[in-house]
Coordinates of C-alpha atoms in Angstrom, one line a residue:
P1 CA 5.4 29.9 -12.9
N2 CA 7.0 31.0 -16.1
N3 CA 8.6 29.5 -19.0
H4 CA 12.3 29.2 -17.7
A5 CA 10.7 27.2 -14.2
P6 CA 7.7 26.0 -15.0
N7 CA 7.2 23.9 -12.1
A8 CA 8.6 26.3 -9.6
P9 CA 5.6 27.2 -7.0
L10 CA 3.7 30.2 -6.9
L11 CA 5.0 32.9 -4.0
S12 CA 3.2 34.3 -1.4
Y13 CA 3.6 38.1 -1.4
Q14 CA 5.3 38.0 2.0
H15 CA 8.1 35.2 0.2
I16 CA 8.6 38.3 -2.4
I17 CA 9.0 40.7 0.6
N18 CA 11.9 38.5 2.2
A19 CA 13.5 38.0 0.0
L20 CA 13.9 41.5 -2.2
G21 CA 14.7 42.5 2.0
T22 CA 12.4 45.0 1.9
K23 CA 9.3 47.0 3.4
C24 CA 7.2 47.6 0.9
K25 CA 2.9 47.8 1.4
I26 CA 1.0 45.9 -1.4
A27 CA -0.5 47.7 -4.2
R28 CA -4.1 47.7 -4.9
K29 CA -4.6 49.4 -7.9
L30 CA -4.9 45.8 -10.0
Y31 CA -7.3 44.8 -7.5
T32 CA -10.1 47.6 -6.5
T33 CA -13.2 48.0 -8.1
D34 CA -12.9 51.9 -7.8
P35 CA -13.6 53.1 -11.8
M36 CA -11.3 55.9 -10.8
N37 CA -8.4 53.9 -9.9
Q38 CA -8.7 50.4 -12.2
V39 CA -5.7 49.6 -14.0
I40 CA -7.3 49.8 -18.0
E41 CA -4.6 48.2 -19.1
M42 CA -5.1 44.4 -16.9
P43 CA -6.1 42.4 -20.0
G44 CA -3.0 43.1 -21.2
L45 CA -1.2 42.4 -18.0
N46 CA -3.3 39.3 -18.5
L47 CA -2.3 38.3 -21.3
A48 CA 0.6 38.5 -20.7
L49 CA 0.8 36.7 -18.0
S50 CA -1.4 33.5 -20.2
R51 CA 1.7 33.5 -22.5
G52 CA 3.8 32.1 -19.5
W53 CA 5.6 35.9 -19.4
A54 CA 6.4 37.5 -15.9
V55 CA 5.0 41.3 -15.6
A56 CA 6.8 43.5 -13.0
L57 CA 5.2 46.9 -12.4
P58 CA 7.3 48.9 -11.4
D59 CA 6.3 52.1 -9.1
H60 CA 8.4 54.7 -11.9
L61 CA 7.3 57.7 -9.9
G62 CA 9.5 57.0 -7.5
P63 CA 8.7 57.7 -3.3
R64 CA 8.1 61.1 -3.9
M65 CA 5.0 60.8 -6.4
A66 CA 7.0 62.2 -9.0
Y67 CA 5.0 62.2 -11.8
G68 CA 6.5 64.0 -14.5
A69 CA 10.2 63.3 -14.0
A70 CA 10.3 60.8 -16.6
K71 CA 14.2 60.7 -16.1
L72 CA 13.9 59.4 -12.3
G73 CA 10.9 57.0 -13.8
G74 CA 13.3 55.5 -16.4
Q75 CA 15.9 54.8 -13.8
I76 CA 13.6 53.1 -11.6
T77 CA 12.3 51.2 -13.8
L78 CA 15.4 49.7 -15.1
D79 CA 16.3 49.5 -11.5
G80 CA 12.8 47.4 -11.0
I81 CA 14.0 44.8 -13.6
R82 CA 17.8 43.8 -11.9
A83 CA 15.7 43.8 -8.8
V84 CA 13.0 41.4 -10.1
K85 CA 16.0 39.7 -11.7
K86 CA 18.1 39.2 -8.6
V87 CA 15.2 36.7 -6.8
Q88 CA 16.8 33.4 -7.5
E89 CA 12.8 32.0 -6.5
F90 CA 11.4 33.9 -9.5
G91 CA 14.0 31.7 -12.1
L92 CA 14.0 34.8 -14.5
T93 CA 18.4 35.2 -13.7
D94 CA 18.4 34.4 -17.4
S95 CA 15.2 36.2 -19.1
K96 CA 15.5 38.4 -21.8
V97 CA 13.0 41.8 -21.3
G98 CA 10.7 43.7 -22.8
M99 CA 9.6 46.9 -21.4
A100 CA 6.0 48.6 -22.4
G101 CA 4.3 51.5 -21.6
Y102 CA 1.7 54.0 -22.5
S103 CA 1.3 58.1 -21.5
G104 CA 3.4 58.7 -18.3
G105 CA 4.1 54.6 -18.3
G106 CA 5.4 55.6 -22.1
M107 CA 7.7 58.0 -20.7
A108 CA 9.3 55.7 -18.1
T109 CA 9.7 53.1 -20.8
A110 CA 11.1 55.1 -23.5
W111 CA 13.5 57.1 -20.7
A112 CA 14.4 53.2 -19.5
A113 CA 15.1 52.0 -23.3
A114 CA 17.7 55.1 -23.9
L115 CA 19.4 55.0 -20.6
A116 CA 19.6 51.1 -20.4
P117 CA 23.4 51.5 -22.5
T118 CA 24.4 53.2 -19.9
Y119 CA 22.5 53.1 -16.9
A120 CA 22.4 49.0 -17.2
P121 CA 23.8 47.8 -19.4
E122 CA 24.2 44.5 -18.2
L123 CA 20.4 43.8 -18.5
D124 CA 19.6 41.9 -21.7
L125 CA 16.4 43.5 -23.2
A126 CA 14.8 42.3 -26.0
G127 CA 12.9 45.9 -27.1
S128 CA 10.9 48.0 -25.7
V129 CA 7.2 49.2 -26.7
Y130 CA 5.9 53.0 -25.7
G131 CA 2.4 55.2 -26.7
G132 CA 1.6 59.0 -26.3
V133 CA 5.3 59.5 -25.2
P134 CA 5.5 63.6 -23.8
M135 CA 9.6 63.5 -25.5
N136 CA 10.0 67.5 -25.4
L137 CA 8.1 68.5 -21.7
T138 CA 9.7 72.3 -22.6
K139 CA 7.8 72.6 -25.6
M140 CA 4.6 71.6 -23.7
A141 CA 4.9 73.2 -20.9
S142 CA 5.5 76.6 -23.4
A143 CA 2.7 75.5 -25.9
L144 CA 0.4 75.1 -23.6
G145 CA 1.3 78.5 -22.0
D146 CA -1.3 80.3 -19.3
Q147 CA -4.4 79.0 -22.2
P148 CA -7.2 76.6 -20.8
H149 CA -6.9 73.0 -21.6
I150 CA -8.9 70.1 -21.5
A151 CA -5.9 67.7 -20.0
F152 CA -4.7 70.9 -17.6
G153 CA -5.2 68.2 -14.9
I154 CA -2.8 66.1 -16.5
A155 CA -0.2 69.2 -16.6
A156 CA -0.8 69.9 -13.1
I157 CA -0.1 66.7 -11.7
A158 CA 3.5 66.4 -13.6
A159 CA 4.4 70.6 -12.6
I160 CA 3.6 69.1 -9.0
G161 CA 5.6 65.9 -9.2
L162 CA 8.7 67.9 -11.0
E163 CA 8.4 70.4 -7.7
R164 CA 8.5 67.5 -5.4
E165 CA 11.2 65.7 -6.8
Y166 CA 13.7 68.9 -7.8
P167 CA 13.5 71.3 -5.0
G168 CA 14.3 74.5 -5.0
R169 CA 15.1 74.2 -8.6
L170 CA 11.8 74.4 -9.4
N171 CA 8.5 76.4 -7.7
V172 CA 5.0 75.6 -8.2
G173 CA 3.5 75.8 -5.0
S174 CA 4.3 78.9 -3.5
Q175 CA 3.4 80.6 -6.5
L176 CA -0.2 79.6 -6.1
N177 CA -3.3 81.6 -5.8
A178 CA -6.6 79.8 -3.7
N179 CA -7.5 77.7 -6.8
G180 CA -4.2 76.5 -7.4
R181 CA -4.0 75.6 -3.6
G182 CA -7.3 73.9 -4.4
L183 CA -6.3 72.0 -7.3
A184 CA -3.2 71.0 -5.8
N185 CA -4.5 69.5 -2.4
F186 CA -7.3 67.5 -4.5
V187 CA -5.1 66.0 -6.9
V188 CA -1.9 65.6 -5.1
N189 CA -2.5 62.0 -4.0
G190 CA -4.7 61.4 -6.6
C191 CA -4.2 59.2 -10.3
T192 CA -5.0 60.3 -13.7
N193 CA -8.7 60.2 -13.5
D194 CA -8.8 63.2 -10.5
A195 CA -6.7 64.9 -12.4
M196 CA -8.4 64.9 -15.6
L197 CA -11.8 65.4 -13.8
V198 CA -10.8 68.5 -11.6
G199 CA -8.3 70.5 -13.7
F200 CA -10.7 70.2 -17.5
N201 CA -10.4 73.3 -19.3
K202 CA -8.4 74.7 -17.0
S203 CA -5.2 76.5 -17.2
A204 CA -1.8 77.8 -15.5
A205 CA -2.9 81.5 -15.3
Q206 CA -6.0 80.6 -13.3
M207 CA -3.5 79.4 -11.0
T208 CA -1.4 82.2 -9.7
D209 CA -1.6 85.5 -9.1
N210 CA 2.2 86.3 -10.3
R211 CA 1.8 87.0 -14.2
D212 CA 5.4 86.3 -14.1
F213 CA 5.1 82.7 -13.7
M214 CA 6.7 81.0 -16.6
N215 CA 10.1 83.0 -15.7
D216 CA 12.0 80.7 -14.0
P217 CA 15.1 79.5 -16.2
A218 CA 15.8 76.8 -12.8
G219 CA 12.7 75.4 -13.9
W220 CA 13.1 74.9 -18.0
Q221 CA 16.5 73.8 -17.0
V222 CA 14.4 70.8 -15.1
F223 CA 12.2 70.3 -17.9
D224 CA 14.3 70.0 -20.5
E225 CA 16.5 67.6 -18.2
N226 CA 13.3 65.2 -18.6
S227 CA 13.1 65.3 -21.9
L228 CA 13.8 63.0 -24.0
E229 CA 14.6 64.8 -27.5
L230 CA 17.2 66.8 -26.0
Y231 CA 18.7 63.8 -24.4
P232 CA 22.1 62.4 -26.5
G233 CA 21.8 58.6 -25.2
I234 CA 20.3 55.8 -28.4
P235 CA 18.6 52.9 -27.5
R236 CA 20.6 49.7 -28.4
S237 CA 17.7 47.6 -28.5
P238 CA 14.5 47.4 -31.0
V239 CA 11.6 50.2 -30.2
F240 CA 8.0 49.9 -31.7
E241 CA 6.7 53.6 -31.0
W242 CA 3.1 55.0 -31.5
H243 CA 0.7 57.7 -30.9
S244 CA -2.0 60.5 -32.8
P245 CA -1.1 62.5 -35.5
I246 CA -3.0 65.1 -33.8
D247 CA -2.4 64.9 -30.1
G248 CA -3.5 67.9 -28.6
L249 CA -1.5 68.0 -25.7
I250 CA 1.8 66.3 -27.0
P251 CA 4.3 68.3 -29.4
I252 CA 4.4 65.6 -32.6
D253 CA 7.3 67.3 -33.9
S254 CA 9.4 65.9 -30.9
I255 CA 8.6 62.6 -31.0
D256 CA 9.5 62.4 -34.8
V257 CA 12.6 64.0 -34.3
T258 CA 13.5 61.6 -31.6
V259 CA 12.7 59.0 -33.8
R260 CA 14.7 60.1 -37.1
R261 CA 18.0 60.1 -34.4
Y262 CA 16.8 56.5 -33.0
C263 CA 16.8 55.7 -36.7
G264 CA 19.8 57.3 -38.2
A265 CA 21.7 55.9 -35.2
G266 CA 20.7 52.5 -36.6
V267 CA 17.9 51.4 -34.0
R268 CA 15.6 49.2 -35.4
I269 CA 12.6 51.1 -35.2
Q270 CA 9.2 51.3 -36.1
S271 CA 7.1 54.2 -35.8
E272 CA 2.7 54.2 -36.4
T273 CA 0.4 56.4 -35.4
F274 CA -3.2 55.8 -34.9

């Protein structure tokens, strides 16, 4: 039940699947007891539900598990909202929408907000909230370079995900040595904690024997296309953004530049550091 239809019946999974007209596998992430795969945002989701809000969780990595393909994630997020609003039984046809995400989910949320005016202008967005967003993948990859990093595993699955979404433009798999293939096989279908564990303090230089692996103009173009700082679109709804001022992986100047550009364009935006 929700604020628009407080007496509406709870729908079964099968009812929802039939209404959406698609075959899908029910996600287990929300119900697992595996500490490596639990969704730590659950308390926040339950708080939203307790307020009578409907909560939709988009599978923003897409059918190819394309972590890092941030623009795609924004499009999938908006498509997911469209799909939910088309199911009459939900009673959400006329509902406003708020979007929220952190880190990888923050990339999808921030891109969705920026894409909405042109990609989904019909959606009534109340605003978006996102934190820890890598707003320039090119700068982040350049800064990471071939040096070890505690969060290298996250960068590794982003590279793998981008290659999945842009085959033929980004060449990762064929350049891997035995170390790289071992890491890739471990994290290829894993989640954040798996990647952090196996990639801790490792480097790209350890994963390939090609000393010139960063000389890939087509690959850098893929990174540019998924960097929000370089995307000219502007959100049309309010934004609350937060980040760490000492983040060791995300270029903070890219966040500052993007926020200032939004503000200068008249977007109602609040940015805070934690």
